[in-house]
Each structure stands twice: as structure tokens, then as C-alpha cells.
Amino acid sequence: MKKLVYSLWLLASIISCTEKKPTGWIDQDRLSKRAAADWLTLGGNEQMQHYSPLNHINASNAQDLGFAWEYDATTIIGNVPRGLEATPIVVDGIMYTSGAWGVVYALDAKTGKEIWIYKPEVDAAYARRACCDAVNRGIAVWEGNVYVGTLDGYLVCLDGTTGTIRWRKDTFTDRTKGYTITSPPHVAGSIVMIGNSGAEYGVRGYVTAYDLKTGEQKWRFWIVPGEPKNGYESEEMEMAAKTWDPNSDWQTGGGGTSWGESAYDAELNLLYIGTGNSTPYPIWYRSPSGGDNLFLSSIIAINPDNGKMVWYYQTTPAEIWDYTATQNIVLADMDIAGKTRKVLMMAPKNGFFYVLDRATGELLSAEKYTKVNWASHVDLKTGRPVLTEQGQWYKDKPKLVVPYLGGGHVWQPMSYNPNTGLVYIPERAVPQVFKAFDTYTYRDDVDNTAIDYSNMYKFMKNVPEQIKSAEDTLRSESLLAWNPVTQQAAWKVSEGAPDGGTMSTPELVFQGTRTGYFNVHDAKTGKKLKSIFTGTGIMAAATTYSIDGEQYVAVMAAYGGAETAAYLPDAAFFEYENKQRIIAFKLGGGETPVSPRRKPIPTPAPPNIKIKKELIAKGAAIYEAYCETCHGRFGDQHLSQHPDLSKLTETKHLVFNDIVLKGILAQNGMANFSNSLHEDDVEAIHQFLLNKQTELYQK
Ligand code: CA
């Protein structure tokens, strides 16, 4: 009897110890223990390193990597294929990730079989407010719940088992302004924090924290001050306001939106966020007497219990080049000058690689990881960049500046490998002539940057005296292995369009490319060990996990985002259909299916309408300012995923005005432009397009 009781007790305790937690159970304990089999945050671990210690796939067998499965993640809102940018989270054999608009997928990570899908009801017209496509940069999974921000501004908490909504909160303070959400939420202590996007459109950035379980709003941290006469929401804003002209253009909002990957150090109880660029970009329109304009382009440590700032570091005071500091934040403990330091690393757009003490915010080092001409160096005593002639205001004449507005590194995650001690950055050096418009007036809900950036190369001819050699005008890019301790490059691979986010394991670096390849490099040398052609442009960073002892590597594939505005003719989507896919690989896997080839669309016969030649030039200018960002150029040069407007059908010509001014195709993502364009503007665009179609048809 005694024996039986003991056995029952033993059995009961085994059952309770191994009691199955609900699906998607990630908590602080599990995260701190870093179970290697799983990928628990967007960055894989608590430090957001985009690194996994899994080493079944390694330098000696990487050439055997092949196709395991794929999932068709075709966008179900609107009719345009959108970019995929998130890194999937994998826990207990289930993969959770997000696609465009804030759609969430739960898949069997071994087979790719769909478990559930959450489709938010987003008005497709919000796509127009998204400077850089209706993308979503990922989710958070915590204690059985999945958190996602939708493009139209809601933070949604989903049940991890069923995908049903537990709570849904409107995170926007003003729906008349150009806010969107493309950023991932981040869990810190008992809250989930979410930022927003829209700085180009003239908004005032902030992040908001909600109770993980109930969704109750806990705090809101404003990033830039509002009009002083209305008072300040916090001490931080009162302090920040001293760095703005009291007569600033408060109506435009200032920008500073936080839309990148954040990080949380549970031991220090600090939540780290990166903040974005200004609007309008020219400070002489924004804060006429200058000033640092805190907290633009900054890294901020926040106590998640009360939303108070603990420290801040501004990377680009008085920001005028779209130099966001929203690039992914990576934490690590490393030996610097004989001491182990708890550091935070970022390679923001401005071209400097920063290493900060993450407990105090002390700047430990900052060096150029790419070509930089706006500043000579960062003064470690003051923490401030020292500006060059090219870094002066481009007020009276345009300035040739590198990095361009897309930065030396943008949202595609960099990874840190503690085994090699290197950071792997998708780096690029692109020069741009910054040219401001002669006047600026705020307009609701449209681009308010006040700079002429419709074609970044167009103004080169205006600044011959600033071009010292042909190299000053060239674009380059690389997969850059950076030593954060010595602040030097270890190696760099420039061939093969190495522009996707990176993921590393002890011996390897994984990276997709816009040209449709998924590459595996030796982490120590950069040598390419394997290259798999998918036919789909890959921007997102991969994830890796192990199920039943077998290691998988998975990545979201589909081109889009701001990248498509760069018109790079080697992009896969120019030749292959821009399929939205999640592709998984494993050792001994098969051939990877390639996206089908695009069928060329012939130019339809233009309608028999007499073209008003006198309107063509005006139409071309308006097209360039309002339409080209999405629709791109025409015919052979049409490298956009949005329709080529030189191929309009007869029906579309008939309703052209209604499309632009009444939003009759809003459900496809083509917004109503009636608050920015007048009927005569639309007629001019139409005449320009008719003329283009006639020219191309006759060819
Ligand atoms: Ca921006």
C-alpha cells in the first residue's frame, strides 16, 4: 500500500512537472535559459542577436542543405504582392509569423501545414500611408499569446492555440494623421510595447505599453515634444522641448517614430527602443533656429514598469537626412579593454556602428561601417558627430551626401555571433544629392518630407564641384562581417546582391538576396558554401530551429518595401512572379521550387482620345511626385510590383478620375487622392500616361 501511494505520488509529480503548457508558451524563465531548439523572439534570443547555437548544419555539411517545405503566404488584402519582412518565431514545433498588413500565420514548423491564420480587417487604403509598403516586421509570442500590430494601428492579442482575438486596442492618438504600424511589438516585464511609422507623412512619434493580459494601457512615451503652449506630457518632453525652436512647425509633428526591432534586458529591467527621422527633413522648415531636436534618431532606455526614460543617446543631432536609429538593436556581453561590458549595438542609417554600455548609455565606441561623408568622426568625449562641409544644411544649394536616405543599413536585421565575435551587416553605400523644395507647407496625410527625392541620381549634374571622382557617384553593397570590439571589418562579400537580413549559427551566416538566392557563408571567412535559387526576392532574416533532432532553416520570401523604389534591375521579381512564400530548408532536402516566370503583359491599344500635348509636361511632374514611388517607370523599365500605368485597359481609362479622386479601387490598395490632387492635376497625369501608352504601343 505504502509502495502504491508512493508510486502514485511519483506519477502525479511527474505529470505535474511535465504538465503541458499551452501552445506558444514563452516566459522570462524559458527565454533566459535559451533553449537551443527554439527561436523565441524575432532575434531568436533575449539579446535579439539573430543567432542560434544549433550546429547540426555547419561548415562541413552546408552544401547538403535543400528544400524541406514551403507555405504559400499570398496576401489576401488588395491585389498587389507585398514584401515579407518578419523573422518567424518557433516554439514547441509551431512557427508563428506575420505577413503584410499584420496577417498572422501559425504553422507546423516540421511540415509547413497551416494551423491557423489571422486576417485583420484592414482598409487597404492604408497602404498609401505606408512610405515603404504595407509590410509587417514581426510579432511577439508570450505565455500562450501572439501579439501583432496591424497596418491600420491596432495592437492585437491572439490566442496562440486558436488564433482568436483576446483583445484589440487602437494605438493611434489621431486618425486624421498619417500613422501606420509596420513595427513589431516587444514584451518587457508585464507589458507589451508597440511603436508606429509615418514620420515621412508628418506625425509625432510615440510608443505605447499595454498590460500583457488585459490590454489595459499602462503608459505612453512621446518621442518628440508637441506645441509648448499645450503643456508637456512628461518631464522628458519638457527637457526635449529645450532642443527645439519654440517656433517650430509643431503642426507637422516632427517625426521620430519607432518602427524597428527593440530589445529588453530583464536583469537590468530596461527596454531599449530606437527612434526615427524628422519631418520635414530640412530643419530650417522644422525648427528654424536649429537645435538637436531630441529625441529624433536616438536610442532610448525605458523602465517598462513606469515608462520613464533612464538614459538616451542621440546618434544624429538635428537630423536632416532621414537618418533613423530604428535599425535592429542587439545586446551582448563582451570584453572591451580588459573588462566585460554589457553592451548594446546598432548600425543605424547614418553609417556609424555604435557600441554603448546598456546599463548607463555611455558611448564606448563609434566608427564608420560604410562610406560616410556628412561627418568626419564621432567625438567620444561629447558623443557627437563632427560635421563636414557635406554635412552642412542643403538649404542654399543641394549637397551630395552618403549614406543616402535609405541609410548604410536599414531594417534588414544584422546578426551577432558570439562564437566568432562578429556582427553580420547587410551594408550599402549609396550617394544621394539632397535637395529641398523652396517652400514647405504641411498637408494632412501625404508626404511631408519637403525634399525632392523622386530620383536620387537626377541631381548629380547640379553638383559637379562636389564630385571628386566617379566613385563618389557609385552604389555598392556588401555582406559585411564587423568586429564590434576593434570596430573594423573582418571580411566583406560584395558579389551577388547581398542585401537581405542575416542570421548566424556557430559556423555559418545565412542571407537571402533580392536576386532570389538564399546563401550560406562561412562565418569566419565569408566563403560562400551554398547558394539556393528560389526565384523570389528575399529581404527578411532567416530563423533556425530543431524538431526531433533535425535542424531547419526557414525564411520569409517576397520582395517589396522601400527596396522596390530603388529600381534595381537584377531583382528577381523583374523576371519571376513575386510569390509570397515561407520556405524551409534542411540537410538532405530536395530541389527548391522556383517561382514561375513572369508573363510579359503587352501594351493594350490606347483609347481613341486626342492627346492634349500641352498637359504632358505638367502630368509628368505630378506623376513623378505622387505616383512613381509606387507605380515606378514604364514598359521595359517597369520594376515595380504595382501596375504599369502605361498599360491601362480601356475600362481603366474610362474611370481614371474615379480611381484617383473617388478611390474606387481602394480595396486593391489604390487610395483616394482627392485631398492632395485636383481634377486638372488628374487630367494632366492621364494625358501624360495616354501619351506614354501611345508611344510604347507604337514601338
Ligand atoms: Ca524614414
XYZ file of C-alpha atoms and ligand atoms in Angstrom:
700
model
C 0.000 0.000 0.000
C 2.751 2.359 1.007
C 4.512 1.473 -2.215
C 1.392 2.170 -4.267
C 0.859 5.570 -2.624
C 4.488 6.409 -3.279
C 4.151 5.296 -6.891
C 1.017 7.385 -7.330
C 2.725 10.369 -5.749
C 5.706 9.882 -8.040
C 3.461 9.571 -11.073
C 1.473 12.663 -10.059
C 4.634 14.699 -9.599
C 5.992 13.586 -12.971
C 2.696 14.587 -14.572
C 2.679 17.975 -12.877
C 6.345 18.598 -13.723
C 5.812 17.784 -17.370
C 2.355 19.379 -17.388
C 1.874 20.562 -20.901
C 1.948 24.359 -21.081
C -0.461 25.975 -23.543
C 0.696 26.365 -27.139
C 3.147 29.201 -27.661
C 4.341 29.242 -24.075
C 7.343 31.551 -23.802
C 8.106 33.198 -20.477
C 11.093 35.007 -18.970
C 12.465 31.826 -17.423
C 12.372 29.972 -20.718
C 13.826 32.949 -22.576
C 16.682 33.356 -20.080
C 17.541 29.644 -20.377
C 17.840 29.979 -24.176
C 16.571 26.539 -25.248
C 18.575 25.981 -28.419
C 15.862 24.063 -30.247
C 13.554 27.070 -30.412
C 13.653 30.589 -31.835
C 11.821 32.516 -29.127
C 11.914 36.165 -30.205
C 12.304 37.943 -33.532
C 16.013 37.948 -32.802
C 15.935 34.332 -31.599
C 17.031 35.042 -28.043
C 16.588 37.675 -25.341
C 19.616 39.592 -26.676
C 17.996 39.857 -30.119
C 21.199 38.573 -31.723
C 19.577 36.714 -34.648
C 21.855 33.876 -33.585
C 21.263 30.247 -32.656
C 23.773 27.826 -31.101
C 22.318 24.979 -33.237
C 25.192 23.455 -35.177
C 23.819 20.328 -36.904
C 24.012 22.340 -40.078
C 27.626 23.521 -40.126
C 30.534 24.448 -42.370
C 31.280 20.795 -43.192
C 27.783 19.872 -44.427
C 26.142 23.167 -45.506
C 26.390 22.076 -49.147
C 23.766 19.383 -48.375
C 21.139 21.963 -47.455
C 17.969 21.506 -49.502
C 14.250 22.139 -49.615
C 12.097 20.887 -46.713
C 8.717 22.568 -47.285
C 7.064 25.809 -48.328
C 3.928 27.662 -47.339
C 2.008 29.932 -49.699
C 1.620 33.245 -47.831
C -0.159 35.102 -50.628
C -1.556 38.431 -49.462
C -5.275 38.346 -49.076
C -5.811 42.095 -48.799
C -5.679 44.117 -52.000
C -4.311 42.511 -55.156
C -0.650 43.520 -55.122
C 2.023 41.144 -53.830
C 3.607 42.762 -50.780
C 7.012 42.335 -49.249
C 7.585 39.950 -46.357
C 9.970 41.218 -43.681
C 9.368 39.270 -40.459
C 11.567 36.653 -38.818
C 9.422 33.656 -37.771
C 9.271 32.681 -34.090
C 9.333 28.920 -33.412
C 8.301 27.345 -30.129
C 7.494 23.686 -29.387
C 7.278 22.801 -33.065
C 4.962 25.663 -34.027
C 6.018 28.559 -36.227
C 4.348 31.942 -35.694
C 4.964 34.821 -38.061
C 3.365 37.789 -39.780
C 2.900 38.943 -43.335
C 1.843 42.204 -44.966
C -0.902 44.237 -43.213
C -0.474 42.279 -39.955
C -1.756 38.877 -41.104
C -0.524 36.196 -38.671
C 0.293 32.597 -39.555
C 0.652 29.623 -37.192
C 2.227 26.659 -38.957
C 3.502 23.214 -38.111
C 7.226 24.012 -38.251
C 8.105 20.489 -39.388
C 5.745 20.325 -42.357
C 4.605 23.879 -43.083
C 0.985 22.814 -42.604
C -1.262 25.699 -41.565
C -2.662 25.514 -38.024
C -4.484 28.830 -38.073
C -4.338 32.178 -39.819
C -5.443 35.587 -38.527
C -6.572 38.084 -41.149
C -7.110 41.576 -39.746
C -9.783 43.665 -41.404
C -7.523 46.438 -42.638
C -8.782 49.060 -45.050
C -6.420 48.545 -47.998
C -6.300 52.310 -48.496
C -3.897 52.467 -45.535
C -1.220 51.189 -47.924
C -0.936 54.687 -49.325
C 0.222 55.981 -45.936
C 2.953 53.376 -45.709
C 6.057 55.029 -47.155
C 7.616 51.626 -47.591
C 4.860 49.170 -48.441
C 2.112 47.545 -46.337
C 4.719 45.381 -44.634
C 4.896 43.973 -41.123
C 8.185 43.352 -39.326
C 7.035 40.649 -36.962
C 5.236 39.557 -33.841
C 5.859 38.722 -30.199
C 4.814 35.440 -28.587
C 4.382 35.357 -24.813
C 2.727 32.967 -22.379
C 0.455 31.426 -24.952
C -0.467 34.682 -26.693
C 0.612 36.167 -30.005
C 0.893 39.974 -30.335
C 0.765 41.805 -33.661
C 0.385 45.405 -34.807
C -1.832 45.885 -37.857
C -1.101 48.465 -40.567
C -4.166 50.474 -39.504
C -2.912 50.924 -35.955
C -4.366 48.195 -33.762
C -2.372 46.093 -31.351
C -3.994 42.667 -31.323
C -3.512 39.885 -28.785
C -4.336 36.470 -30.230
C -4.801 33.112 -28.530
C -1.738 31.061 -29.548
C -3.746 27.849 -29.812
C -6.650 29.059 -31.924
C -5.691 32.447 -33.374
C -8.835 34.053 -31.966
C -8.697 37.621 -30.651
C -8.244 38.013 -26.882
C -8.062 41.780 -27.018
C -7.545 44.515 -29.619
C -6.513 48.116 -28.872
C -6.474 51.238 -31.017
C -2.930 52.600 -30.565
C -3.408 55.786 -32.626
C -3.860 59.166 -30.977
C -5.101 60.885 -34.133
C -6.609 59.028 -37.077
C -6.502 62.099 -39.331
C -2.681 61.921 -39.318
C -0.554 59.610 -41.454
C 0.200 56.984 -38.809
C 0.614 53.306 -39.671
C 2.114 50.317 -37.857
C 4.748 48.214 -39.587
C 6.792 47.542 -36.453
C 6.928 44.529 -34.186
C 5.636 44.677 -30.604
C 8.130 43.895 -27.830
C 7.454 42.264 -24.457
C 9.156 43.768 -21.372
C 8.177 42.591 -17.893
C 4.405 42.722 -17.639
C 3.832 44.939 -20.683
C 3.871 44.717 -24.448
C 5.136 47.853 -26.196
C 4.342 48.963 -29.743
C 5.537 51.948 -31.786
C 4.387 53.232 -35.157
C 5.506 54.524 -38.547
C 4.674 57.543 -40.630
C 7.391 60.123 -39.994
C 7.540 60.915 -43.738
C 3.856 61.773 -43.584
C 4.173 64.266 -40.744
C 3.306 62.580 -37.463
C 4.565 62.864 -33.898
C 6.176 59.606 -32.818
C 5.444 57.699 -29.615
C 5.406 54.195 -28.213
C 2.648 52.772 -26.004
C 2.711 49.973 -23.443
C -0.234 47.690 -22.662
C -0.790 45.105 -19.967
C 0.097 41.723 -21.487
C -3.012 40.001 -20.185
C -5.737 42.630 -20.194
C -4.579 45.068 -22.862
C -5.051 47.958 -20.457
C -2.889 50.934 -21.477
C -0.042 51.358 -18.973
C 1.974 54.227 -20.364
C 2.833 56.195 -23.469
C 6.292 57.587 -24.181
C 6.246 60.535 -26.581
C 9.447 60.767 -28.612
C 9.322 64.412 -29.706
C 7.590 67.322 -27.974
C 4.286 68.823 -29.003
C 3.459 72.518 -29.096
C 4.721 74.004 -25.782
C 1.558 76.068 -25.215
C -0.348 72.814 -24.710
C 1.963 71.746 -21.864
C 4.119 68.634 -21.706
C 3.045 65.036 -21.244
C 6.210 64.204 -19.297
C 9.450 65.576 -17.848
C 11.204 64.002 -20.800
C 9.171 66.123 -23.212
C 9.814 69.274 -21.208
C 13.521 68.526 -21.468
C 13.344 67.643 -25.163
C 11.434 70.856 -25.961
C 14.505 72.901 -24.967
C 16.267 71.454 -28.024
C 13.579 72.663 -30.428
C 12.903 76.211 -31.637
C 9.848 77.453 -29.669
C 8.508 78.470 -33.087
C 8.938 75.039 -34.557
C 6.469 73.750 -37.104
C 4.510 71.808 -34.459
C 1.713 71.006 -36.865
C 3.914 68.633 -38.884
C 4.558 66.540 -35.794
C 8.362 66.315 -36.005
C 8.593 62.572 -36.668
C 10.801 60.318 -34.568
C 8.562 57.262 -34.978
C 9.887 53.997 -33.540
C 9.401 51.141 -36.004
C 12.359 48.798 -35.642
C 13.330 45.821 -33.513
C 13.597 46.757 -29.840
C 15.231 44.789 -27.019
C 14.655 44.157 -23.324
C 17.243 43.277 -20.678
C 15.270 41.572 -17.901
C 18.148 41.735 -15.428
C 18.556 45.494 -15.790
C 14.802 45.839 -16.379
C 15.447 48.184 -19.310
C 13.525 48.324 -22.565
C 15.537 49.724 -25.482
C 13.882 51.473 -28.401
C 15.316 53.166 -31.475
C 13.721 56.348 -32.816
C 13.246 57.599 -36.337
C 13.911 60.539 -38.589
C 12.446 64.031 -38.683
C 9.655 65.603 -40.704
C 10.047 67.798 -42.610
C 13.655 66.737 -43.213
C 15.035 70.304 -43.624
C 15.466 71.640 -40.101
C 15.055 75.224 -41.370
C 11.406 74.415 -42.006
C 11.003 72.278 -38.879
C 12.897 74.063 -36.109
C 14.178 77.201 -37.862
C 16.832 78.190 -35.320
C 18.201 74.635 -35.232
C 18.758 72.647 -32.035
C 19.381 68.946 -31.504
C 15.670 68.149 -31.768
C 15.520 65.412 -29.152
C 14.654 62.542 -29.299
C 14.978 62.137 -33.052
C 17.402 59.429 -34.261
C 18.104 58.224 -30.741
C 18.464 55.058 -28.716
C 16.391 55.281 -25.533
C 16.363 53.047 -22.437
C 12.980 52.986 -20.701
C 11.921 51.468 -17.392
C 8.999 49.309 -18.570
C 7.302 49.472 -15.163
C 6.566 53.193 -15.429
C 7.505 54.343 -18.931
C 10.209 56.725 -17.660
C 13.410 57.288 -19.585
C 16.559 56.005 -17.877
C 19.090 57.155 -20.485
C 19.251 58.246 -24.109
C 21.864 58.585 -26.801
C 21.197 60.672 -29.906
C 23.042 59.357 -32.969
C 22.270 62.256 -35.325
C 21.514 65.590 -33.629
C 19.460 67.996 -35.780
C 18.687 65.183 -38.222
C 18.099 66.296 -41.867
C 18.795 63.156 -43.964
C 16.191 60.569 -42.867
C 18.871 59.020 -40.646
C 16.679 56.858 -38.438
C 18.125 54.990 -35.460
C 15.394 52.357 -35.730
C 17.778 49.692 -37.014
C 17.783 46.450 -35.059
C 19.142 46.624 -31.524
C 21.474 43.808 -30.479
C 22.627 43.131 -26.909
C 25.779 41.240 -25.945
C 28.269 40.856 -23.138
C 31.790 41.293 -24.477
C 35.327 42.016 -23.368
C 36.390 45.536 -24.173
C 39.743 46.845 -22.929
C 40.052 44.013 -20.422
C 36.592 44.457 -18.932
C 33.397 42.532 -19.592
C 30.849 45.073 -20.703
C 27.118 44.701 -21.117
C 26.717 46.426 -24.464
C 24.043 47.484 -26.903
C 24.944 47.655 -30.590
C 23.325 49.390 -33.528
C 24.311 50.161 -37.108
C 21.839 52.965 -37.825
C 21.281 54.580 -41.202
C 23.843 57.327 -40.551
C 26.766 54.981 -41.246
C 28.382 54.719 -37.790
C 28.461 51.481 -35.801
C 27.691 52.288 -32.154
C 28.651 50.300 -29.080
C 27.031 51.624 -25.883
C 27.099 50.453 -22.287
C 23.489 49.349 -21.990
C 23.241 49.931 -18.243
C 24.271 53.587 -18.444
C 24.092 54.636 -22.087
C 27.809 55.526 -22.074
C 29.210 55.649 -25.606
C 32.054 53.121 -25.788
C 32.884 53.453 -29.470
C 31.504 54.603 -32.823
C 33.179 54.040 -36.188
C 32.147 54.199 -39.836
C 30.957 50.796 -41.036
C 30.218 52.157 -44.519
C 31.054 55.168 -46.675
C 30.157 58.338 -44.747
C 30.784 61.922 -45.886
C 28.448 64.005 -43.683
C 30.629 63.632 -40.555
C 34.347 63.019 -40.136
C 34.024 61.055 -36.887
C 32.146 60.824 -33.608
C 33.820 62.666 -30.736
C 33.832 60.112 -27.921
C 34.037 62.830 -25.253
C 30.923 64.680 -26.347
C 29.284 61.715 -28.064
C 28.546 63.981 -31.024
C 29.341 63.558 -34.719
C 31.737 66.156 -36.139
C 30.146 67.515 -39.308
C 31.977 68.017 -42.594
C 31.168 70.501 -45.348
C 28.845 67.894 -46.929
C 27.061 67.613 -43.595
C 26.018 71.292 -43.563
C 22.432 72.307 -44.371
C 21.464 71.733 -48.005
C 19.425 74.902 -47.810
C 21.061 77.188 -50.345
C 22.357 74.502 -52.632
C 21.927 70.734 -52.936
C 24.518 68.517 -51.223
C 25.935 65.193 -52.289
C 25.632 63.025 -49.184
C 26.441 59.421 -48.370
C 24.734 57.368 -46.925
C 21.573 58.230 -48.874
C 18.161 58.423 -47.201
C 17.934 54.632 -47.220
C 20.982 54.509 -44.963
C 24.133 52.427 -44.769
C 21.930 49.748 -43.214
C 18.174 49.802 -42.869
C 15.637 47.391 -41.342
C 17.068 44.090 -42.653
C 18.394 42.651 -39.390
C 22.096 42.326 -38.666
C 23.147 39.358 -36.509
C 25.787 38.910 -33.813
C 27.667 35.649 -33.489
C 29.248 35.183 -30.012
C 31.288 32.304 -31.422
C 33.163 34.435 -33.984
C 32.606 37.706 -32.139
C 31.424 39.274 -35.412
C 28.330 41.211 -36.457
C 26.964 40.466 -39.955
C 25.509 43.592 -41.559
C 23.708 43.950 -44.892
C 25.641 47.139 -45.681
C 25.362 49.521 -48.615
C 26.959 52.761 -49.724
C 24.687 54.859 -51.899
C 25.249 58.565 -52.545
C 22.355 60.973 -52.943
C 22.007 64.636 -53.714
C 19.752 66.131 -51.047
C 17.648 68.916 -52.488
C 14.954 70.717 -50.530
C 11.822 72.215 -52.000
C 11.909 76.023 -51.989
C 8.843 76.272 -49.792
C 7.076 73.987 -47.395
C 3.535 73.853 -46.003
C 2.151 70.945 -44.019
C -0.577 68.885 -45.653
C -2.521 66.120 -43.888
C -1.767 62.524 -44.633
C 0.703 62.926 -47.521
C 4.489 63.026 -47.828
C 5.738 65.986 -45.790
C 9.480 65.488 -46.098
C 9.919 68.731 -48.108
C 12.725 67.262 -50.137
C 12.797 66.359 -53.778
C 13.710 62.676 -53.672
C 11.819 61.400 -56.640
C 15.017 60.305 -58.339
C 18.130 60.260 -56.226
C 20.564 60.352 -59.165
C 18.806 63.107 -61.032
C 20.530 65.977 -59.281
C 24.114 64.740 -59.633
C 24.615 67.047 -62.588
C 23.793 70.036 -60.363
C 26.755 69.476 -58.079
C 29.781 68.742 -60.302
C 32.098 70.560 -57.889
C 31.138 68.111 -55.110
C 32.049 65.041 -57.140
C 35.772 64.388 -56.706
C 35.867 61.073 -58.578
C 33.471 58.743 -60.370
C 33.446 56.580 -57.259
C 31.558 59.322 -55.403
C 28.506 58.608 -57.556
C 28.595 54.803 -57.435
C 26.452 52.439 -55.428
C 27.984 49.472 -53.623
C 26.725 46.904 -51.145
C 28.085 44.037 -49.114
C 27.557 41.375 -46.549
C 29.895 42.901 -44.001
C 31.416 40.993 -41.081
C 32.209 43.621 -38.469
C 34.269 43.231 -35.321
C 32.441 45.364 -32.732
C 35.386 45.351 -30.306
C 38.062 46.604 -32.709
C 35.453 48.428 -34.823
C 36.931 47.047 -38.031
C 35.765 44.902 -40.908
C 36.801 41.244 -40.650
C 35.673 40.398 -44.175
C 33.166 41.537 -46.746
C 31.356 39.912 -49.664
C 30.145 42.287 -52.354
C 29.066 39.955 -55.154
C 25.550 38.628 -55.625
C 23.393 41.467 -54.253
C 23.915 40.633 -50.562
C 21.076 42.790 -49.239
C 18.837 40.533 -47.102
C 18.710 40.311 -43.316
C 21.233 37.936 -41.742
C 21.100 35.024 -39.288
C 24.092 33.244 -37.827
C 24.926 29.923 -36.177
C 28.320 28.961 -34.710
C 29.985 28.366 -38.097
C 27.580 29.928 -40.607
C 25.853 33.082 -41.828
C 22.574 32.794 -43.756
C 21.331 35.537 -46.071
C 18.724 35.902 -48.816
C 19.020 38.328 -51.715
C 16.729 40.413 -53.914
C 18.001 38.312 -56.830
C 16.182 35.273 -55.410
C 19.037 33.361 -53.793
C 19.344 32.001 -50.283
C 23.059 31.864 -49.425
C 25.101 30.214 -46.704
C 28.513 31.693 -45.863
C 31.338 30.547 -43.650
C 31.046 32.787 -40.567
C 34.825 33.085 -40.175
C 35.840 33.796 -43.764
C 32.722 34.784 -45.693
C 33.286 31.979 -48.214
C 30.020 31.044 -49.909
C 29.307 27.420 -49.012
C 25.871 27.030 -50.587
C 23.558 29.054 -52.792
C 19.953 28.003 -53.370
C 17.917 29.673 -56.121
C 14.270 30.304 -55.188
C 13.261 32.821 -57.875
C 11.775 35.015 -55.130
C 13.435 38.137 -53.755
C 14.291 37.611 -50.085
C 14.632 40.569 -47.722
C 13.765 39.014 -44.347
C 16.231 37.357 -41.995
C 16.013 33.597 -41.551
C 15.173 31.652 -38.437
C 16.528 28.251 -37.334
C 15.160 25.574 -35.015
C 15.291 21.873 -34.383
C 12.471 19.311 -34.262
C 13.055 15.650 -33.397
C 16.785 16.250 -33.614
C 16.648 17.694 -37.123
C 17.693 21.325 -37.739
C 15.638 23.524 -40.067
C 16.332 26.969 -41.505
C 13.285 28.948 -42.637
C 12.866 32.334 -44.283
C 10.019 34.524 -45.499
C 10.414 35.364 -49.184
C 8.720 38.143 -51.241
C 10.134 41.414 -52.443
C 8.596 44.797 -51.715
C 9.085 47.605 -49.282
C 11.149 50.686 -49.957
C 13.641 48.472 -51.746
C 11.463 48.344 -54.863
C 11.744 52.113 -55.267
C 15.471 51.667 -55.894
C 14.783 50.186 -59.357
C 17.490 47.570 -59.207
C 17.146 45.632 -62.448
C 18.681 42.467 -61.013
C 15.744 41.961 -58.618
C 14.180 38.514 -59.123
C 10.678 39.940 -59.308
C 11.509 41.565 -62.606
C 11.713 38.120 -64.190
C 9.819 35.840 -61.789
C 6.456 36.173 -60.100
C 6.811 37.839 -56.720
C 5.304 34.911 -54.817
C 4.850 35.351 -51.084
C 6.322 32.239 -49.510
C 7.735 30.835 -46.321
C 10.469 28.381 -47.338
C 12.141 25.872 -45.007
C 15.394 24.041 -45.664
C 17.111 21.049 -44.052
C 20.095 18.787 -44.657
C 19.408 16.244 -47.380
C 16.356 18.211 -48.545
C 15.187 18.305 -52.173
C 15.233 20.798 -55.038
C 13.722 24.150 -54.135
C 10.733 25.051 -56.332
C 11.416 28.267 -58.264
C 8.755 30.982 -58.610
C 7.083 30.838 -62.031
C 8.456 33.188 -64.681
C 6.522 36.375 -65.203
C 4.469 36.541 -68.357
C 5.067 39.849 -70.112
C 1.912 41.956 -70.329
C 1.545 43.507 -73.799
C 0.712 47.201 -74.010
C -3.004 47.451 -74.854
C -4.073 49.720 -77.715
C -4.610 53.201 -76.313
C -8.185 54.509 -76.483
C -9.039 56.787 -79.318
C -8.759 60.058 -77.401
C -6.980 63.116 -78.764
C -3.996 63.771 -76.522
C -3.665 67.271 -75.099
C 0.063 67.690 -75.691
C 0.219 70.879 -73.632
C -0.621 68.936 -70.453
C 2.062 66.239 -70.789
C 4.899 68.062 -69.013
C 2.677 69.002 -66.082
C 1.372 65.435 -65.908
C 4.924 64.053 -65.908
C 5.894 66.252 -62.969
C 2.829 65.255 -60.935
C 3.343 61.591 -61.828
C 6.897 61.797 -60.542
C 5.842 63.432 -57.284
C 2.771 61.331 -56.487
C 2.669 58.120 -58.495
C 6.205 56.998 -59.276
C 7.110 55.870 -55.734
C 4.631 53.002 -56.074
C 3.991 52.582 -59.792
C 7.534 53.130 -60.989
C 8.526 53.606 -64.582
C 7.081 52.128 -67.765
C 7.444 49.266 -70.208
C 10.867 47.589 -70.030
C 11.791 49.824 -67.115
C 8.774 48.926 -65.011
C 10.392 47.342 -61.970
C 7.544 47.859 -59.529
C 5.091 45.276 -58.218
C 2.325 47.830 -58.702
C 0.578 48.107 -62.082
C 2.448 49.647 -65.028
C 0.240 52.655 -65.790
C 1.308 52.696 -69.440
C -0.738 49.510 -69.804
C -4.146 50.735 -68.684
C -7.105 48.948 -70.226
C -9.899 50.843 -71.906
C -12.139 50.429 -68.834
C -9.468 51.853 -66.525
C -9.098 54.862 -68.835
C -12.847 55.481 -68.609
C -12.820 55.525 -64.817
C -9.342 57.048 -64.360
C -10.659 60.085 -62.484
C -12.789 57.947 -60.195
C -9.832 55.721 -59.396
C -7.685 58.673 -58.346
C -10.288 61.019 -56.878
C -13.040 58.711 -55.600
C -10.944 55.755 -54.503
C -12.990 53.149 -56.387
C -10.013 50.763 -56.280
C -9.234 51.467 -52.622
C -9.806 47.815 -51.781
C -6.894 46.951 -54.068
C -4.658 49.359 -52.174
C -5.064 52.328 -54.558
C -6.070 55.142 -52.233
C -8.259 58.138 -52.856
C -6.013 61.123 -53.653
C -8.739 63.779 -53.557
C -7.189 65.667 -50.662
C -3.892 66.099 -52.494
C -4.804 66.276 -56.193
C -7.334 68.345 -58.102
C -9.266 67.354 -61.191
C -6.967 69.294 -63.520
C -3.925 67.582 -61.960
C -5.501 64.203 -62.609
C -6.292 65.143 -66.169
C -2.655 66.123 -66.707
C -1.437 62.778 -65.288
C -3.912 60.986 -67.523
C -2.710 62.831 -70.625
C 0.892 62.032 -69.728
C 0.005 58.338 -69.356
C -2.019 58.246 -72.579
C 0.939 59.705 -74.421
C 3.286 57.162 -72.843
C 0.959 54.299 -73.770
C 0.693 55.527 -77.352
C 4.496 55.747 -77.646
C 5.051 52.257 -76.212
C 2.204 50.703 -78.234
C 3.647 52.041 -81.463
C 7.101 50.591 -80.689
Ca 12.177 57.474 -42.795
